[in-house]
PDB file of C-alpha atoms in Angstrom:
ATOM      1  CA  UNK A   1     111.436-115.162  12.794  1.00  0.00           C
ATOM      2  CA  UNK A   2     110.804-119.027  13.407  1.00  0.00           C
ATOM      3  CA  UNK A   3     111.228-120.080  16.786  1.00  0.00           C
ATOM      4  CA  UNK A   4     111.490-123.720  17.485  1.00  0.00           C
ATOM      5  CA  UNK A   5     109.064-125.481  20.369  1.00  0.00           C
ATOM      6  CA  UNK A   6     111.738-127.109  22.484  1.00  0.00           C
ATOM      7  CA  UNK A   7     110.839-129.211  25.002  1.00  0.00           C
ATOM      8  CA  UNK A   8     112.019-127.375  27.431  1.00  0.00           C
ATOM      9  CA  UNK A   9     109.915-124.555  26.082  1.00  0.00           C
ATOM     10  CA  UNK A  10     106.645-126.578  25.924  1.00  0.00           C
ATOM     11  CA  UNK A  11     107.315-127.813  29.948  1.00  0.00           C
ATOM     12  CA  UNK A  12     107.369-123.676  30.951  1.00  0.00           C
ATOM     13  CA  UNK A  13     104.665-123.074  29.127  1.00  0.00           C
ATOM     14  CA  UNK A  14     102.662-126.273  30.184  1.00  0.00           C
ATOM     15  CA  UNK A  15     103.411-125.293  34.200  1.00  0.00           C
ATOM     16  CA  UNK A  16     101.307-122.593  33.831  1.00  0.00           C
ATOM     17  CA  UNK A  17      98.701-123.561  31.527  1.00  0.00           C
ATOM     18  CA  UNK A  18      95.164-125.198  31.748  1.00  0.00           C
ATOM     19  CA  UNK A  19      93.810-124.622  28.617  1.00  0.00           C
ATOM     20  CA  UNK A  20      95.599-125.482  25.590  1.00  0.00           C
ATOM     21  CA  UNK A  21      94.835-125.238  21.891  1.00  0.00           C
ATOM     22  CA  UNK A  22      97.000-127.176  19.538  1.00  0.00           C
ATOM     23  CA  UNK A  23      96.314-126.010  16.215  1.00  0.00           C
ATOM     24  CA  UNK A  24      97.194-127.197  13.035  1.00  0.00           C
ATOM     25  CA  UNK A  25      96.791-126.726   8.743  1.00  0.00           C
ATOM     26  CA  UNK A  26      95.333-129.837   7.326  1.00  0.00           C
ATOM     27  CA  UNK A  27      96.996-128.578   4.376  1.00  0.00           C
ATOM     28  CA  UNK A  28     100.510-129.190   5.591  1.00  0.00           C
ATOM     29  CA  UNK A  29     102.016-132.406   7.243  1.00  0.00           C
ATOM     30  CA  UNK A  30     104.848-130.837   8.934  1.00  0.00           C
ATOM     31  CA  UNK A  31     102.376-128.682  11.298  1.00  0.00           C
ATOM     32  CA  UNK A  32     100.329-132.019  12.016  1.00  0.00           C
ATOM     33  CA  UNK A  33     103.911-133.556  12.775  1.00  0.00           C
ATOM     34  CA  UNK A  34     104.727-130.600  15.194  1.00  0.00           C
ATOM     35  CA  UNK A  35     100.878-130.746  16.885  1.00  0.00           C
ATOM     36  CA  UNK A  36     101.320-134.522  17.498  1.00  0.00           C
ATOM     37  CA  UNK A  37     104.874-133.628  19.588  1.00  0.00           C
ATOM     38  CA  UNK A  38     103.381-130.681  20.942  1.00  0.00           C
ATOM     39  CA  UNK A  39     100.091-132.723  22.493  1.00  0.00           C
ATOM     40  CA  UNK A  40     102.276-135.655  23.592  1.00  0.00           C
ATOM     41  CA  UNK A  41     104.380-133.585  25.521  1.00  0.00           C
ATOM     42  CA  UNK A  42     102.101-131.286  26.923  1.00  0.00           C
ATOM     43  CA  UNK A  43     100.171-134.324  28.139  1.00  0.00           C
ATOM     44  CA  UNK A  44     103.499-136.372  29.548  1.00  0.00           C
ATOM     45  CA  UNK A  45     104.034-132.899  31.587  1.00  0.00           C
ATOM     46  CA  UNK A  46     100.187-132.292  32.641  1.00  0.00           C
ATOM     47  CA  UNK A  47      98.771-136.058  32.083  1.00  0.00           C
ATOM     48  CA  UNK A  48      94.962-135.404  32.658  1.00  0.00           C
ATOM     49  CA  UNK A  49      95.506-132.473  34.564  1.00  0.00           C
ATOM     50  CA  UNK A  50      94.762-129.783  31.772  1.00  0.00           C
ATOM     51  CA  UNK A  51      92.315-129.566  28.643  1.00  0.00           C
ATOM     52  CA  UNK A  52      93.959-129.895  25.242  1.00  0.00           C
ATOM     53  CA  UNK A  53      91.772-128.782  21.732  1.00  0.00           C
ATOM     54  CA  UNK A  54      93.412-130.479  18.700  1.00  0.00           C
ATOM     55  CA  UNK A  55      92.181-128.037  15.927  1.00  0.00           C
ATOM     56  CA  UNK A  56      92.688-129.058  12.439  1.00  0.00           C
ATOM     57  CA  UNK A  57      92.824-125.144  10.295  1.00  0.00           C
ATOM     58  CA  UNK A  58      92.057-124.404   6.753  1.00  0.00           C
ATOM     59  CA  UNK A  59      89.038-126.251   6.676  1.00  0.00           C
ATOM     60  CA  UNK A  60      87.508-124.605   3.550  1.00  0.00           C
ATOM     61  CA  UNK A  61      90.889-125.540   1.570  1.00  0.00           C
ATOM     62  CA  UNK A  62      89.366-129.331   1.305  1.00  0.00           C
ATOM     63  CA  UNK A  63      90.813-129.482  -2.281  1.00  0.00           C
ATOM     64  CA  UNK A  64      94.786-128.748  -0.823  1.00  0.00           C
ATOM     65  CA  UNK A  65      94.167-131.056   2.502  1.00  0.00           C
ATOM     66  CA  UNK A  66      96.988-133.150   3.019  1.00  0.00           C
ATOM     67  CA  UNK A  67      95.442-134.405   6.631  1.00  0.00           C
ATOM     68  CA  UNK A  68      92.590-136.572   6.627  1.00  0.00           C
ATOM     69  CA  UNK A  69      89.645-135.760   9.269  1.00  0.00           C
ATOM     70  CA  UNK A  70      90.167-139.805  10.514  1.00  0.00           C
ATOM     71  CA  UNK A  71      94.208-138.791  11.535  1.00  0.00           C
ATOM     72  CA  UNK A  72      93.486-135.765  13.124  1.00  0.00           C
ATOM     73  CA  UNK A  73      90.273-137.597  14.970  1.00  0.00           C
ATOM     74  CA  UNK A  74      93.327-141.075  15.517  1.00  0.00           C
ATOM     75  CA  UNK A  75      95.589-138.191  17.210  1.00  0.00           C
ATOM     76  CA  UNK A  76      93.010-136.253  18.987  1.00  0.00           C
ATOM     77  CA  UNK A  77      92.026-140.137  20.616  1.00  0.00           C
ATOM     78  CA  UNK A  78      95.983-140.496  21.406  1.00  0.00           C
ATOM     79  CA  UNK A  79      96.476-137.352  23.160  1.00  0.00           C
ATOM     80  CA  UNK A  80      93.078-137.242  24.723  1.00  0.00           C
ATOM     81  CA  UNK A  81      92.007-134.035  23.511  1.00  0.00           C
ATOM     82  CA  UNK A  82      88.673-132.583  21.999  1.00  0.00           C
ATOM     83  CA  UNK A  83      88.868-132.274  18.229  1.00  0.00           C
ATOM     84  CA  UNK A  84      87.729-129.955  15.819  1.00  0.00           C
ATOM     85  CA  UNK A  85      87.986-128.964  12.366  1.00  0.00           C
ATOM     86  CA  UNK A  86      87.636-124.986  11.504  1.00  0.00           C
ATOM     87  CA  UNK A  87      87.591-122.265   8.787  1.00  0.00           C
ATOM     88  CA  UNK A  88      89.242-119.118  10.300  1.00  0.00           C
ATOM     89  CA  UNK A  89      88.750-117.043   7.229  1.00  0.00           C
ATOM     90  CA  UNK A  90      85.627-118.444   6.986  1.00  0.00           C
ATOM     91  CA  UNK A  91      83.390-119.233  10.067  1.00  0.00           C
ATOM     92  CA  UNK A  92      84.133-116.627  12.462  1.00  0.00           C
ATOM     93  CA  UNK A  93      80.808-118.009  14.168  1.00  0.00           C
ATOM     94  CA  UNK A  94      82.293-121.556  14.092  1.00  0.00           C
ATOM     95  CA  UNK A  95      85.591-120.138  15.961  1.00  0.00           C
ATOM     96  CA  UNK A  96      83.818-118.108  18.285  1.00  0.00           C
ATOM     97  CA  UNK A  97      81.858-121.560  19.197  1.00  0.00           C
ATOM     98  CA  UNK A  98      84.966-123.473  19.568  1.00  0.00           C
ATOM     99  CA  UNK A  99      86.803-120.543  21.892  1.00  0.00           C
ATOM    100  CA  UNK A 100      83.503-120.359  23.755  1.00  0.00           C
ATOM    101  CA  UNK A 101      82.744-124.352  24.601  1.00  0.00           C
ATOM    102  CA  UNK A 102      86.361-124.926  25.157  1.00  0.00           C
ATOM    103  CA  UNK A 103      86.094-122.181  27.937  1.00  0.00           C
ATOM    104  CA  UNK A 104      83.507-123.854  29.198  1.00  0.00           C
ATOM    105  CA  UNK A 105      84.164-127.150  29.273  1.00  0.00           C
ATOM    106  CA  UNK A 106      87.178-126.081  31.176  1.00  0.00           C
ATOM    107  CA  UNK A 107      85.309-124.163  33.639  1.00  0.00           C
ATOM    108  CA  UNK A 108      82.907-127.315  34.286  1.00  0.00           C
ATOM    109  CA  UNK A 109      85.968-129.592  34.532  1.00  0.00           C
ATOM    110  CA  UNK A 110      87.508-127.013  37.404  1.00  0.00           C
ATOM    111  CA  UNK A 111      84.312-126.270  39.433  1.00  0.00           C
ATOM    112  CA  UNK A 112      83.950-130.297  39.446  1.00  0.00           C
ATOM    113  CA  UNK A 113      87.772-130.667  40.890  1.00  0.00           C
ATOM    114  CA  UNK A 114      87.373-127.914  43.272  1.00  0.00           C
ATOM    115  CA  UNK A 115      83.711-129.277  44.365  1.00  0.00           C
ATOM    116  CA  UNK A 116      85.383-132.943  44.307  1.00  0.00           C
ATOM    117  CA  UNK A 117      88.513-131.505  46.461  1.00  0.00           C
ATOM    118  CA  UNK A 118      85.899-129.403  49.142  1.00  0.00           C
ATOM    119  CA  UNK A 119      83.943-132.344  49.474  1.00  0.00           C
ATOM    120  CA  UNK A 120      86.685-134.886  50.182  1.00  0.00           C
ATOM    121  CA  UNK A 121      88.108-132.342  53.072  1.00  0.00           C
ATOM    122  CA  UNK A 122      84.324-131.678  55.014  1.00  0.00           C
ATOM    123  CA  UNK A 123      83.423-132.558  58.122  1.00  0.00           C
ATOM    124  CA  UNK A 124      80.161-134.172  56.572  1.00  0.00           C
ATOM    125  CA  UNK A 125      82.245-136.097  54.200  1.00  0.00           C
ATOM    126  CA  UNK A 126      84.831-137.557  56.204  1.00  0.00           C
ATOM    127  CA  UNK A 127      81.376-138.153  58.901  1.00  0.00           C
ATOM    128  CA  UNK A 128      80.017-140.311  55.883  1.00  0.00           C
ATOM    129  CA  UNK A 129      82.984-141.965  55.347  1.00  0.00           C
ATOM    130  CA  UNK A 130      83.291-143.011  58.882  1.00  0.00           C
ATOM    131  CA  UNK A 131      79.437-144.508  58.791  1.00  0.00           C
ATOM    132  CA  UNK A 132      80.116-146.822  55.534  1.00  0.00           C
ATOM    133  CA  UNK A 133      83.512-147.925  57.667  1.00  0.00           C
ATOM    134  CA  UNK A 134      80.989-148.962  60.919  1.00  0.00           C
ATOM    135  CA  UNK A 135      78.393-150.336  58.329  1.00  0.00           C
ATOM    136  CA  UNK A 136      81.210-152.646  56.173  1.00  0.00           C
ATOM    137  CA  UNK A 137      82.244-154.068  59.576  1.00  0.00           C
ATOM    138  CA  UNK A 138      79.222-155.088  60.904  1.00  0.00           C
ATOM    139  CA  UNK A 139      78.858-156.988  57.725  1.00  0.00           C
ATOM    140  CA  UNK A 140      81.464-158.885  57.382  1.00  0.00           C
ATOM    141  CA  UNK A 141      81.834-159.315  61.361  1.00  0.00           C
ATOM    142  CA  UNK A 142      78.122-160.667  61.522  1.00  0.00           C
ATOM    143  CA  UNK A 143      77.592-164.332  60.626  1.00  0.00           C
TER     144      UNK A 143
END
């Protein structure tokens, strides 16, 4: 049964989501057509406050490939996503690498928000801040 990504469907799922993979056949236009939507709107809901994978499928059906790698690389740039191109049936190694790093690079981006957010709110932070305040003044009092 085909069930159609509404917008209003894409903002639920986007509230909840970190992580997102917007796939694609670079055999068929109308799935490129439906990832470009899908990326925009996930990012006008999240702006920079998820990760997005653009994933171009079907990579070892080069002869049927109806995308080329420069549009899926122009939308990936758009959307401000990662961008890969993949073999399913083909390179289970290659999709275990993309699941894998996109995990990861995820993680990394988190643990830097949460260490950027912790050290914002310390006591030694807001101390430092204070100390470059003093400092500028004495600066641009002293003549």
């Amino acid at each position: 049964m085909f069930t159609q990504n509404t917008e209003q469907k894409v903002e639920q799922c986007a509230a909840f989501g970190d992580l997102f993979f917007i796939l694609y056949s670079i055999t068929d236009r109308s799935s490129f057509m439906e990832a470009k939507r899908l990326g925009r709107d996930i990012r006008r809901f999240k702006y920079n406050d998820c990760v997005l994978v653009l994933v171009g499928t079907k990579k070892d059906l080069k002869h049927h490939r109806r995308i080329s790698l420069n549009e899926g690389l122009g939308l990936a740039k758009e959307i401000r996503s990662a961008f890969c191109e993949i073999s399913i049936s083909e390179g289970f190694v290659e999709t275990n690498s993309l699941l894998y790093d996109s995990l990861r690079m995820h993680l990394n981006n988190r643990t830097e928000e949460e260490n950027a957010n912790k050290e914002k709110s310390s006591p030694l932070s807001r101390m430092k801040e204070g100390f470059r305040g003093i400092y500028a003044r004495r600066k641009s009092c002293s003549v």
